[in-house]
Tab-separated table of C-alpha atoms in Angstrom:
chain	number	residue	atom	x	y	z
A	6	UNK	CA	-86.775	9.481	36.047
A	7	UNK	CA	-83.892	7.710	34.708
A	8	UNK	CA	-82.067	11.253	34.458
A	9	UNK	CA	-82.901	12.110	38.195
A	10	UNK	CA	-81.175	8.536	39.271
A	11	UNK	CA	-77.863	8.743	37.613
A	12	UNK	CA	-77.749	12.621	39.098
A	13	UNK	CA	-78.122	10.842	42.225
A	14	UNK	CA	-75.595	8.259	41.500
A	15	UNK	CA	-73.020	11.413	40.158
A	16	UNK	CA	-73.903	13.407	43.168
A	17	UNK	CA	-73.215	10.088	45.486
A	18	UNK	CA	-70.140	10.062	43.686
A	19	UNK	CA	-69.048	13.157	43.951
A	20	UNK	CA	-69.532	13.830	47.185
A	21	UNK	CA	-67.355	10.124	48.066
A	22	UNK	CA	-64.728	12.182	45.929
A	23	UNK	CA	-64.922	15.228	48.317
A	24	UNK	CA	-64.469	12.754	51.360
A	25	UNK	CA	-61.167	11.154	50.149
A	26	UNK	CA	-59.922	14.984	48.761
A	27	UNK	CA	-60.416	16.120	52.585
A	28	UNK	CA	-59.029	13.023	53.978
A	29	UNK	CA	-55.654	13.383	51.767
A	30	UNK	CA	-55.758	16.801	52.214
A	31	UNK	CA	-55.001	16.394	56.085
A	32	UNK	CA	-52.505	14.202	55.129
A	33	UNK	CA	-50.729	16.724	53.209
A	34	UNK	CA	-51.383	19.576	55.849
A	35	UNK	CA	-50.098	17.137	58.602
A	36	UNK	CA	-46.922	16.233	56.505
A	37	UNK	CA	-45.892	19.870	55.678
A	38	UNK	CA	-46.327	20.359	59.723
A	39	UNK	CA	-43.786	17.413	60.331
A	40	UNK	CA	-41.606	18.765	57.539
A	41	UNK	CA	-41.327	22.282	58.999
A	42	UNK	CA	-40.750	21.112	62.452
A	43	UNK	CA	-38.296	18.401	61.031
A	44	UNK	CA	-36.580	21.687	58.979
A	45	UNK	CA	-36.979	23.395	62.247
A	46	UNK	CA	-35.065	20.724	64.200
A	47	UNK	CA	-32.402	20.366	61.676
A	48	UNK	CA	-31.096	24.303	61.280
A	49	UNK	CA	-31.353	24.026	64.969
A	50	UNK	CA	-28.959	21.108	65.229
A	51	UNK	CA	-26.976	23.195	62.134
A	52	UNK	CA	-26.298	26.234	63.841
A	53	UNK	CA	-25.396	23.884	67.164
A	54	UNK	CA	-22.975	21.898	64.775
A	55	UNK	CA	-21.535	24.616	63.052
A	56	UNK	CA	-21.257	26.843	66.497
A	57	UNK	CA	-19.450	24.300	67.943
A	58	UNK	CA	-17.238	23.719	64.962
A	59	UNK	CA	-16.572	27.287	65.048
A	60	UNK	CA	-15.944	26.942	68.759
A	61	UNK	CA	-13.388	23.775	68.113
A	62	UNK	CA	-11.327	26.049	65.762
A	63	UNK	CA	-11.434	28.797	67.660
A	64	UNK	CA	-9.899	26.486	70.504
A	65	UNK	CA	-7.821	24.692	67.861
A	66	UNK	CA	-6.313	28.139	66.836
A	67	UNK	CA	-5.808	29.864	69.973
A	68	UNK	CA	-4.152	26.594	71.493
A	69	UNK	CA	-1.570	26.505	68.216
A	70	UNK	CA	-0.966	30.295	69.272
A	71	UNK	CA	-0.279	29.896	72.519
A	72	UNK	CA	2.202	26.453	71.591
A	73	UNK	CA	3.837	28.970	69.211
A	74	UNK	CA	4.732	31.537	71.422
A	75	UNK	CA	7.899	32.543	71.571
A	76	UNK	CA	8.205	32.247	75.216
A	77	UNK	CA	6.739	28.715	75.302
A	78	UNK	CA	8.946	27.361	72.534
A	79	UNK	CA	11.964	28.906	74.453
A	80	UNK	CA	10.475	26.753	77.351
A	81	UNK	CA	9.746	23.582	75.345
A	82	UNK	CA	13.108	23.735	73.870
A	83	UNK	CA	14.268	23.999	77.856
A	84	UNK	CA	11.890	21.415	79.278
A	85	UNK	CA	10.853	19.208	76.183
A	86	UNK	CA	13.418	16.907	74.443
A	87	UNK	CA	14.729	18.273	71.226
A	88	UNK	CA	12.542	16.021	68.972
A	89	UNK	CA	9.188	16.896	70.405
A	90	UNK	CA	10.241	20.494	70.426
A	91	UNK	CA	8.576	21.571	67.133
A	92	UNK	CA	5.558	19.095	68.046
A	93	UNK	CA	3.165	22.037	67.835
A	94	UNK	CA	4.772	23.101	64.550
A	95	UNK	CA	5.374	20.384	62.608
A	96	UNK	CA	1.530	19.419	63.034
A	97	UNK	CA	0.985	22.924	61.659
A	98	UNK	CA	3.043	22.284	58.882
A	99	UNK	CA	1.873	18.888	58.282
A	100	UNK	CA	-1.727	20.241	58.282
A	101	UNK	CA	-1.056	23.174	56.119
A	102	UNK	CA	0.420	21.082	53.387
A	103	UNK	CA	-1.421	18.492	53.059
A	104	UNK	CA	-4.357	21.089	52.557
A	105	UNK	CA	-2.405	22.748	49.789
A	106	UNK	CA	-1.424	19.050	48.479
A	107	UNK	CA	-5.260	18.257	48.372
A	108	UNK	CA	-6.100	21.135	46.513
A	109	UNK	CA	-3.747	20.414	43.936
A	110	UNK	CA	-4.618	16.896	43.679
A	111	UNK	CA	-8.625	18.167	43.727
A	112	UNK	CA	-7.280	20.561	40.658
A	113	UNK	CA	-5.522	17.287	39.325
A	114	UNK	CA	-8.744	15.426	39.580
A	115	UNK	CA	-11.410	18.303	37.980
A	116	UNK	CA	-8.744	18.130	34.540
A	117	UNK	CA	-8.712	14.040	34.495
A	118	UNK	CA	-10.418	11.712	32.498
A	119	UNK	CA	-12.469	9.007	34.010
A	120	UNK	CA	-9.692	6.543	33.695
A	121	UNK	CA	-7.465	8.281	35.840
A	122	UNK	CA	-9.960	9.721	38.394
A	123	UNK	CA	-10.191	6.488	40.947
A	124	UNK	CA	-6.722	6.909	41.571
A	125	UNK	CA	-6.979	10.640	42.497
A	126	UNK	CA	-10.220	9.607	44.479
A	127	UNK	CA	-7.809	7.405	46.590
A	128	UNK	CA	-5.533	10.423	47.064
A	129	UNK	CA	-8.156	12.650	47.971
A	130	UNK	CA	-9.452	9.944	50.530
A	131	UNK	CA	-5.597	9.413	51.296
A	132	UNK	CA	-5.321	13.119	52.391
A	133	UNK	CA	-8.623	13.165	54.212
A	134	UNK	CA	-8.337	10.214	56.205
A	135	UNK	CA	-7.687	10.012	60.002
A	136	UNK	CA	-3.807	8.754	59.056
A	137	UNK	CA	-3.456	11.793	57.044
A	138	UNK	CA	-1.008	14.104	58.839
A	139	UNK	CA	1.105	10.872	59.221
A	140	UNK	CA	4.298	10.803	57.416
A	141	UNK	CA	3.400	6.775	56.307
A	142	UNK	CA	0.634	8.143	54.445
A	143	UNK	CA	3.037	11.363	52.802
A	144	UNK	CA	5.009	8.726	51.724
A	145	UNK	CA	2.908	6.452	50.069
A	146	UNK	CA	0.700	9.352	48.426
A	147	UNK	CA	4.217	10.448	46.782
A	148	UNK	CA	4.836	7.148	45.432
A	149	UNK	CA	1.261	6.903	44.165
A	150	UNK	CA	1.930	10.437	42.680
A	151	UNK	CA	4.998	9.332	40.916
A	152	UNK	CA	3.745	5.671	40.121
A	153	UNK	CA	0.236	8.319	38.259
A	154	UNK	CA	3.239	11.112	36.800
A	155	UNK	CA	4.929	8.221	35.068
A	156	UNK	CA	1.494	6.697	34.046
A	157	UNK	CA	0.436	9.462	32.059
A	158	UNK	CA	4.009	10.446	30.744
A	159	UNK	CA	3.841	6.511	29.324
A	160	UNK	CA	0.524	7.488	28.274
A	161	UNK	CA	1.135	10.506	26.434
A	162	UNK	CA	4.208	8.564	24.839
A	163	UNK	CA	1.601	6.005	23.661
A	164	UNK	CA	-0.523	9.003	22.099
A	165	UNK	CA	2.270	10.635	20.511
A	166	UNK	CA	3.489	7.291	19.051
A	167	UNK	CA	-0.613	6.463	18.151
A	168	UNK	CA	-0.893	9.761	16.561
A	169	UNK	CA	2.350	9.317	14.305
A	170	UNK	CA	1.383	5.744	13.567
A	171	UNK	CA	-2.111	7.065	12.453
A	172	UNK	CA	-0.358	9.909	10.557
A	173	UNK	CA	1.583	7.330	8.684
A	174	UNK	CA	-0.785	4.989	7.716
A	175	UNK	CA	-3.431	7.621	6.689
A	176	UNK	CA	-0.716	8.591	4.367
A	177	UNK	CA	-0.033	5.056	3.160
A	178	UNK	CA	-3.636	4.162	2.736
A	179	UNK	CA	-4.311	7.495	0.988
A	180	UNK	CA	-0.983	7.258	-1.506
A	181	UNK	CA	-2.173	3.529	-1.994
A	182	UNK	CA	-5.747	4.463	-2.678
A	183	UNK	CA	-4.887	7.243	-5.068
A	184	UNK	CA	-2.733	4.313	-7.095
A	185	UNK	CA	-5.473	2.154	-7.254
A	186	UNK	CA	-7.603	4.721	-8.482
A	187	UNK	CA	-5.347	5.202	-11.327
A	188	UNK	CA	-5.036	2.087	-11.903
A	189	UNK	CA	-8.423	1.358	-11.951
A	190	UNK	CA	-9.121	4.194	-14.260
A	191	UNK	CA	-6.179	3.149	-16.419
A	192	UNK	CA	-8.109	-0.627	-17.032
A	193	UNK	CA	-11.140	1.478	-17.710
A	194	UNK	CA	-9.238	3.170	-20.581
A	195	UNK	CA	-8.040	0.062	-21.658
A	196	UNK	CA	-11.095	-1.858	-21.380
A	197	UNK	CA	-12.607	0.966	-23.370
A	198	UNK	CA	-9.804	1.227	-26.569
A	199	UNK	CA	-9.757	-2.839	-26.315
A	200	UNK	CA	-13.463	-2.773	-27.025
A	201	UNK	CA	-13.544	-0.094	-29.463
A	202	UNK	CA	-10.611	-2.187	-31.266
A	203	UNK	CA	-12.366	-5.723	-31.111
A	204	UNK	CA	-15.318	-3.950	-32.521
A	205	UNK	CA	-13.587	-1.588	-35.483
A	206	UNK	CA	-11.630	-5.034	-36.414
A	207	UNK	CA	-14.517	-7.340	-36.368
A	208	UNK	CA	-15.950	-4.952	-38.536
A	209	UNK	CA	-13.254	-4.610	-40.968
A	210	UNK	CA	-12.607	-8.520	-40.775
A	211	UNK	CA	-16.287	-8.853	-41.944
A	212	UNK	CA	-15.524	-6.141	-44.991
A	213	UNK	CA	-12.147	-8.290	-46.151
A	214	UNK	CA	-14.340	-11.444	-45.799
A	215	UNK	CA	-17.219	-10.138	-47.994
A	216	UNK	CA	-14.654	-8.763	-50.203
A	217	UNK	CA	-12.590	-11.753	-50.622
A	218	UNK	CA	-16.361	-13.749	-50.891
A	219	UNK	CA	-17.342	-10.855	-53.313
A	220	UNK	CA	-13.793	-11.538	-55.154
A	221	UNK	CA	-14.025	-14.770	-55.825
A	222	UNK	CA	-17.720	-14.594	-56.963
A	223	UNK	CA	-16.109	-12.121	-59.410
A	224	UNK	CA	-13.521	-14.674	-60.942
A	225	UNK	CA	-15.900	-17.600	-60.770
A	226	UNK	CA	-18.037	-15.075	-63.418
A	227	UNK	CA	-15.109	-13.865	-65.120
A	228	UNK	CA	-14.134	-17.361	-66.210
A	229	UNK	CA	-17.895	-18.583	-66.805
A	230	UNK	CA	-17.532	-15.538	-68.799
A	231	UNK	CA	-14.248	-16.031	-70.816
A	232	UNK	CA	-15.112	-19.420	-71.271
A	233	UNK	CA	-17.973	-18.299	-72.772
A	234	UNK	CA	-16.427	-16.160	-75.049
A	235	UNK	CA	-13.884	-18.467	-76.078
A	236	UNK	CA	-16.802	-20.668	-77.057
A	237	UNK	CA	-18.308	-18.208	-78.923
A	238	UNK	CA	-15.410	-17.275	-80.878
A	239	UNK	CA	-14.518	-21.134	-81.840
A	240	UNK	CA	-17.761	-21.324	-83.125
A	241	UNK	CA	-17.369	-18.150	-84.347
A	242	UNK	CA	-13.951	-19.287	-86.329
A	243	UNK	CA	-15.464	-22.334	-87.600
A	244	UNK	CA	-18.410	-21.060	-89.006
A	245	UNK	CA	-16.521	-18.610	-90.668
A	246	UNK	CA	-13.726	-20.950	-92.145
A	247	UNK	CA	-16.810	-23.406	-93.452
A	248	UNK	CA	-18.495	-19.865	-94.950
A	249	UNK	CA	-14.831	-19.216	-96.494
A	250	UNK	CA	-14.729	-22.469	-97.820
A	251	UNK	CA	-17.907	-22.723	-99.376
A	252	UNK	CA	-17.534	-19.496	-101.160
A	253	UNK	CA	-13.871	-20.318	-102.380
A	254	UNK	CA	-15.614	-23.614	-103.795
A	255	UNK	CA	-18.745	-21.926	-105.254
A	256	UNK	CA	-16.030	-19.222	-107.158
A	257	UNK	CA	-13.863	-22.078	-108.302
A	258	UNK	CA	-16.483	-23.786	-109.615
A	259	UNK	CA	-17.653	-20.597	-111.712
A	260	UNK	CA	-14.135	-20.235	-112.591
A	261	UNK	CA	-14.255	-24.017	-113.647
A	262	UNK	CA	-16.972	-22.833	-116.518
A	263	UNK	CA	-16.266	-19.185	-116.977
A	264	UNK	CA	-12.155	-19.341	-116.409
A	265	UNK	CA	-10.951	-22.637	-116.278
A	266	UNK	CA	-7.365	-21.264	-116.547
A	267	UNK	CA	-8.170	-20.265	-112.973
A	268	UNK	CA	-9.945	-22.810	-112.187
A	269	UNK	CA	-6.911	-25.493	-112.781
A	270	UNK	CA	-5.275	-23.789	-110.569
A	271	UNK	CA	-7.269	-25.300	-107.632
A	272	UNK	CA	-6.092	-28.199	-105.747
A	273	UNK	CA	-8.500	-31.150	-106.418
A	274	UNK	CA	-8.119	-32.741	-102.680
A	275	UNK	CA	-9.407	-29.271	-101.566
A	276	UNK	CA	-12.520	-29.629	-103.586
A	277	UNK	CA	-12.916	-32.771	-102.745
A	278	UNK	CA	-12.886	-31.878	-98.368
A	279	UNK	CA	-15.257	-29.320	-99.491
A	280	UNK	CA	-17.515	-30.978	-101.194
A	281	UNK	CA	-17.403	-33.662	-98.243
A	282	UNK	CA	-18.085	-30.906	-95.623
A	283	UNK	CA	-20.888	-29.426	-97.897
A	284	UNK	CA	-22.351	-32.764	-98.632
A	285	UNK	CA	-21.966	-32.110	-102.511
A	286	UNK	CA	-21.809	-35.396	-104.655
A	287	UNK	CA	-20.434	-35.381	-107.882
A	288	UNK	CA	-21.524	-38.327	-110.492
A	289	UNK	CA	-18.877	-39.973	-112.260
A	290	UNK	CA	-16.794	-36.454	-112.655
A	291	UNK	CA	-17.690	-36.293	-116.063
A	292	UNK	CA	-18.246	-33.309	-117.761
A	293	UNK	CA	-21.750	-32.428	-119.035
A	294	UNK	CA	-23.274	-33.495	-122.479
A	295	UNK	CA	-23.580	-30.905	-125.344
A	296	UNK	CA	-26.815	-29.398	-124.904
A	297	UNK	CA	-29.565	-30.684	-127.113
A	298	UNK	CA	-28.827	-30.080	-130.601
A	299	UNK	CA	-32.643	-28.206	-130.611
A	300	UNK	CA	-30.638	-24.757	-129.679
A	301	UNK	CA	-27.940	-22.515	-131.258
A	302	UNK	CA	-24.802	-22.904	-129.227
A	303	UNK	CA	-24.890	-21.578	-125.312
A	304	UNK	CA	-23.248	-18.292	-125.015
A	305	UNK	CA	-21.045	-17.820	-121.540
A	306	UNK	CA	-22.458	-14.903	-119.762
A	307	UNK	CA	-18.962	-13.912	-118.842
A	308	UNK	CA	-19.410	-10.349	-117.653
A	309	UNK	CA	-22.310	-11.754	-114.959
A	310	UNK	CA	-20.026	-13.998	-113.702
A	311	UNK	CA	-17.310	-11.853	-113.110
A	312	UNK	CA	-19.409	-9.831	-110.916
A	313	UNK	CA	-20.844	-12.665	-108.959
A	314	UNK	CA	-16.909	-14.082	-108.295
A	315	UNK	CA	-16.497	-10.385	-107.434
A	316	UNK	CA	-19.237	-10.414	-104.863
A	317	UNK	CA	-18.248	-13.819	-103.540
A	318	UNK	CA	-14.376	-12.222	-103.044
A	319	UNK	CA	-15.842	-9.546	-101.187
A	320	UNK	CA	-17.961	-11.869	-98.569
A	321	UNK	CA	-14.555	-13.793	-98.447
A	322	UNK	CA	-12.666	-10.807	-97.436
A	323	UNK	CA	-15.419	-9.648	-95.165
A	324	UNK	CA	-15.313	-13.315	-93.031
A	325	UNK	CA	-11.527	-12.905	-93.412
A	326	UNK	CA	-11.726	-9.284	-91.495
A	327	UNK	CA	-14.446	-10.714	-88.822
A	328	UNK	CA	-12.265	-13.509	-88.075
A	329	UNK	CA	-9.133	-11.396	-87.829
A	330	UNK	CA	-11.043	-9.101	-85.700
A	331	UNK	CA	-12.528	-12.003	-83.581
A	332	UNK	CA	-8.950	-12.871	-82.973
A	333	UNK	CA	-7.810	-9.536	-81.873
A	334	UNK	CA	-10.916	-9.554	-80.011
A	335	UNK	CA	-9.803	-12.888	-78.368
A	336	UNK	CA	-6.311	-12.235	-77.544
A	337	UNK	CA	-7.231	-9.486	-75.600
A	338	UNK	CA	-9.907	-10.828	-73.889
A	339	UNK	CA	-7.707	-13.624	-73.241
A	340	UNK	CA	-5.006	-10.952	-72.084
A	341	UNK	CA	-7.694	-9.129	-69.609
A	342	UNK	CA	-9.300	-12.334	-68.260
A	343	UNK	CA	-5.372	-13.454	-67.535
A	344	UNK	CA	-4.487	-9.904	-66.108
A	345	UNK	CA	-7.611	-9.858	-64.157
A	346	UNK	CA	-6.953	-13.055	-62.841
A	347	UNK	CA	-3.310	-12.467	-61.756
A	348	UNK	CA	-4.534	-8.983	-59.897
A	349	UNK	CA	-7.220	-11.047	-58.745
A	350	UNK	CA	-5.026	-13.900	-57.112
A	351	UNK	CA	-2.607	-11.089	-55.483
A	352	UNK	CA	-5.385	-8.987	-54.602
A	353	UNK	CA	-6.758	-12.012	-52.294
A	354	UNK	CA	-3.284	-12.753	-51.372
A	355	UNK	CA	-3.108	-9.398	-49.867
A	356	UNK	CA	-6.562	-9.473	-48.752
A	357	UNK	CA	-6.347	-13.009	-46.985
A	358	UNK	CA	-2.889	-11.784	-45.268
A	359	UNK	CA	-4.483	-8.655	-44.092
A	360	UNK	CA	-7.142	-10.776	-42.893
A	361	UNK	CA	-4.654	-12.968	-40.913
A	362	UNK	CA	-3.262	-9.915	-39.391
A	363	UNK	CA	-6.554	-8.420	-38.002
A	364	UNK	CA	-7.801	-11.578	-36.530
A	365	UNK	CA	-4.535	-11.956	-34.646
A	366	UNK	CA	-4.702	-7.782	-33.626
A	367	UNK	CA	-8.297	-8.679	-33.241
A	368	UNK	CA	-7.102	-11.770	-30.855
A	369	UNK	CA	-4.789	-9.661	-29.458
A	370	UNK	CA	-7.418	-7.429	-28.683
A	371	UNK	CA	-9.644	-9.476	-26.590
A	372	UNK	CA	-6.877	-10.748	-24.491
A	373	UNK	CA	-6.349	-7.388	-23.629
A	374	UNK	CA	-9.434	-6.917	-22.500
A	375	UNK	CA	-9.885	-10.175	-20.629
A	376	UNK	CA	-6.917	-9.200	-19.272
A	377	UNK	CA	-8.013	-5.332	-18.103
A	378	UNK	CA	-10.972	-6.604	-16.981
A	379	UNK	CA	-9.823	-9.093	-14.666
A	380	UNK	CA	-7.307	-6.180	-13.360
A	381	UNK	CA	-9.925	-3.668	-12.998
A	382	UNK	CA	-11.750	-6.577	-10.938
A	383	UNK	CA	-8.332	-7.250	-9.091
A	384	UNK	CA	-8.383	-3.946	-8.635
A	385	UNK	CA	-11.578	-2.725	-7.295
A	386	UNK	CA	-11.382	-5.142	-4.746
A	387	UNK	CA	-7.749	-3.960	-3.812
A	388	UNK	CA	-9.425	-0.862	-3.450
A	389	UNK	CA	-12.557	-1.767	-1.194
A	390	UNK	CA	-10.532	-3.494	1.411
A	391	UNK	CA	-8.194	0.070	1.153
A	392	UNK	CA	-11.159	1.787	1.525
A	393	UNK	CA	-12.371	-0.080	4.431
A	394	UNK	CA	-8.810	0.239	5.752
A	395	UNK	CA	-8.896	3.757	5.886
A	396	UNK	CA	-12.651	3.519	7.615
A	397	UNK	CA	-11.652	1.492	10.308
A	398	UNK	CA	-8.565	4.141	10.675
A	399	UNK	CA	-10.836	6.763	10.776
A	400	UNK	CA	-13.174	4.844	13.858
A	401	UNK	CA	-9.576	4.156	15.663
A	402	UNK	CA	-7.724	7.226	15.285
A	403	UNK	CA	-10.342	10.097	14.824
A	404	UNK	CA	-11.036	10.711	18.473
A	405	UNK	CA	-7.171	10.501	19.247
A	406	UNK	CA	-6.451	13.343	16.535
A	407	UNK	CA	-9.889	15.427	16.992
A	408	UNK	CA	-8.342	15.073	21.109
A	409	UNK	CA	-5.077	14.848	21.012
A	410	UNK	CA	-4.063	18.399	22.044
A	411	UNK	CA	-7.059	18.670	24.431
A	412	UNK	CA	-5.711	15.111	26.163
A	413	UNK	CA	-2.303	16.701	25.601
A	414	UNK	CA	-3.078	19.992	27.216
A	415	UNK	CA	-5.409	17.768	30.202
A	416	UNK	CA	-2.649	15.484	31.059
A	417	UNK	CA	-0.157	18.175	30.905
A	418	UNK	CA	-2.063	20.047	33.497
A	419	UNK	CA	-2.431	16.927	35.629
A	420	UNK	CA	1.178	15.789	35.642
A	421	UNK	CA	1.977	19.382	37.156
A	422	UNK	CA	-0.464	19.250	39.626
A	423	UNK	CA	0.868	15.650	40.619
A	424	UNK	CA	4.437	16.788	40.386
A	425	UNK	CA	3.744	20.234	42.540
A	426	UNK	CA	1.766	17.952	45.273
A	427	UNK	CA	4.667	15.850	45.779
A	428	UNK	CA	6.897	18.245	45.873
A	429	UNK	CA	4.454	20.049	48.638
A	430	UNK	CA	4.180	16.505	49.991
A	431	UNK	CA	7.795	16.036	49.965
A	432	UNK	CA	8.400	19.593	52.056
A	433	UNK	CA	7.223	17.550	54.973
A	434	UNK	CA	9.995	15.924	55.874
């Protein structure tokens, strides 16, 4: 059921559809029967207007043929005053040139730009008006013509003098651009050799200050060292001189029992400082008793003792050759630590100078590059505003070069056409 009711309501619908179809349907039909008769009407009244165009030209023609006769201009020139004689003709003429006139100025106007084509719209109008055969209106059309021939010949001045101006300053811009480019480039280079310079000396500065750091770490050693050595050699020396002494007492005082002969021959203050430095005390300095009376008389054992003084001579020479050889030794250390130290002292001399030198190159350096980079900065900005320069050249003078032979060749053509219509123009007189 509820299927049957909306096909009732589409069919109601529907057929409501149909009605307003037919009704705009008779419209239409009625329309397109007013619009044939109205088309009907109008090539009617067409053919009537062009019919009795054709009719007024006829009449227009045959009465200029029959004013041009030759036997009615002998009887005008009888009849008529001289200056209406050539009435017929110079409305003829007038006509006829001021048709040729608008053509040219219609050729003028289809070769114009928009700026100029008003003004040739008011000539055309000029030529087409009621006043148009006048010779008021001839004249003031020819000063309009020259008042448009000198417009565009100012005109084309101003393009050739636009175009050279353009020319020029595309040539500065670009000349001035290319500059800054190699100027720009040249503070790159620099930039780059001032930072490859700041970074080679920084690196040898740090090198001469390690070495000179390094150097006198060296000395500071060398002389804990030397002093060192020196101490060890004094001791060395006095050790040895007590050991010398010692020995030369213990031989003299064999010699005292065994050899006195020798023996006498010592000096009794040395025994004495020896026998203070050994601690050796002597009671009373007297000579020994006899031995006890119990034994047979004490034999000296003089070949034992010989070989024991022998002995003692031998350690005596032996300290001798140490400490001669410790002195060598000494001197020359003394000689090397003194040489060492005087290459030393130059050495940082040279080194600290050096030093001096490369922090001033190195100072030298990074005023350089402050410098460069403040001109590449200088620079690059130089060079945008060029750049924008030679945009905003390019948005003013494009057109006028992409155009300039087409608005050349336009104006050209328009100038003749002006010049040729007033001359045409000016045949009226």
């Amino acid at each position: 059921m509820q299927i049957v009711g909306e096909l009732a309501v589409d069919i109601i619908e529907m057929k409501e559809d149909l009605t307003d179809t037919e009704a705009q349907l008779m419209k239409d039909q009625e329309f397109l029967k007013n619009l044939d008769s109205s088309c009907e009407t109008k090539t009617k009244e067409w053919a009537e207007r062009s019919k009795t165009r054709a009719e007024e030209l006829t009449a227009l023609s045959e009465t200029i043929k029959i004013l041009n006769d030759d036997d009615a201009l002998d009887l005008f020139k009888k009849t008529l005053p001289s200056g209406s004689a050539s009435l017929v003709q110079l409305g003829q003429s007038a006509f006829l040139l001021k048709r040729k006139a608008l053509g040219l100025v219609r050729g003028a106007w289809r070769v114009s730009d928009s700026y100029h084509r008003p003004k040739l719209d008011f000539l055309v109008l000029a030529l087409t008006g009621k006043k148009a055969l006048s010779q008021g209106t001839f004249d003031k059309v020819i000063k309009l013509c020259d008042s448009m021939v000198a417009e565009l010949k100012q005109e084309q001045q101003d393009d050739y003098d636009k175009k050279e101006y353009c020319e020029a300053q595309f040539d500065l811009a670009d000349d001035k651009k290319k500059s800054l480019q190699r100027t720009e480039k040249d503070a790159d280079n620099a930039i780059a050799k001032a930072k490859e310079a700041i970074e080679t000396l920084s690196d040898e500065i740090d090198a001469l200050e390690k070495g000179i750091k390094e150097l006198d770490k060296s000395v500071v050693e060398a002389t804990e060292q030397r002093q060192e050595e020196n101490q060890e050699f004094k001791d060395l020396m006095a050790a040895d001189t007590k050991a010398k002494e010692i020995l030369k007492f213990a031989r003299q005082r064999l010699n005292q029992f065994y050899n006195p002969k020798l023996a006498l021959a010592q000096s009794d203050a040395a025994r004495q400082a020896v026998m203070m430095d050994v601690g050796f005390h002597s009671h009373g300095g007297a000579a020994p008793g006899p031995p006890p009376e119990t034994w047979d008389a004490y034999a000296k054992k003089s070949e034992d003792s010989n070989s024991v003084v022998a002995m003692m001579d031998v350690l005596i020479a032996d300290l001798d050759k140490e400490m001669t050889e410790a002195k060598m030794e000494e001197e020359n250390g003394q000689k090397d630590y003194e040489t060492m130290m005087s290459e030393s002292a130059a050495k940082r001399t040279e080194d600290s100078k050096a030093l001096s030198g490369k922090m001033e190159a190195k100072a030298d350096a990074e005023k350089m590059l402050s410098t460069q980079t403040e001109v590449k900065k200088d620079t690059n900005e130089e060079l945008w505003a060029t750049i924008k320069y030679i945009e905003s050249l390019h948005h003013e003078c494009d057109w006028l070069l992409k155009f300039f032979d087409t608005r050349k060749t336009a104006r050209t053509g328009e100038i003749d056409a002006l010049t040729k219509a007033k001359e045409v123009l000016s045949g009226a007189d």
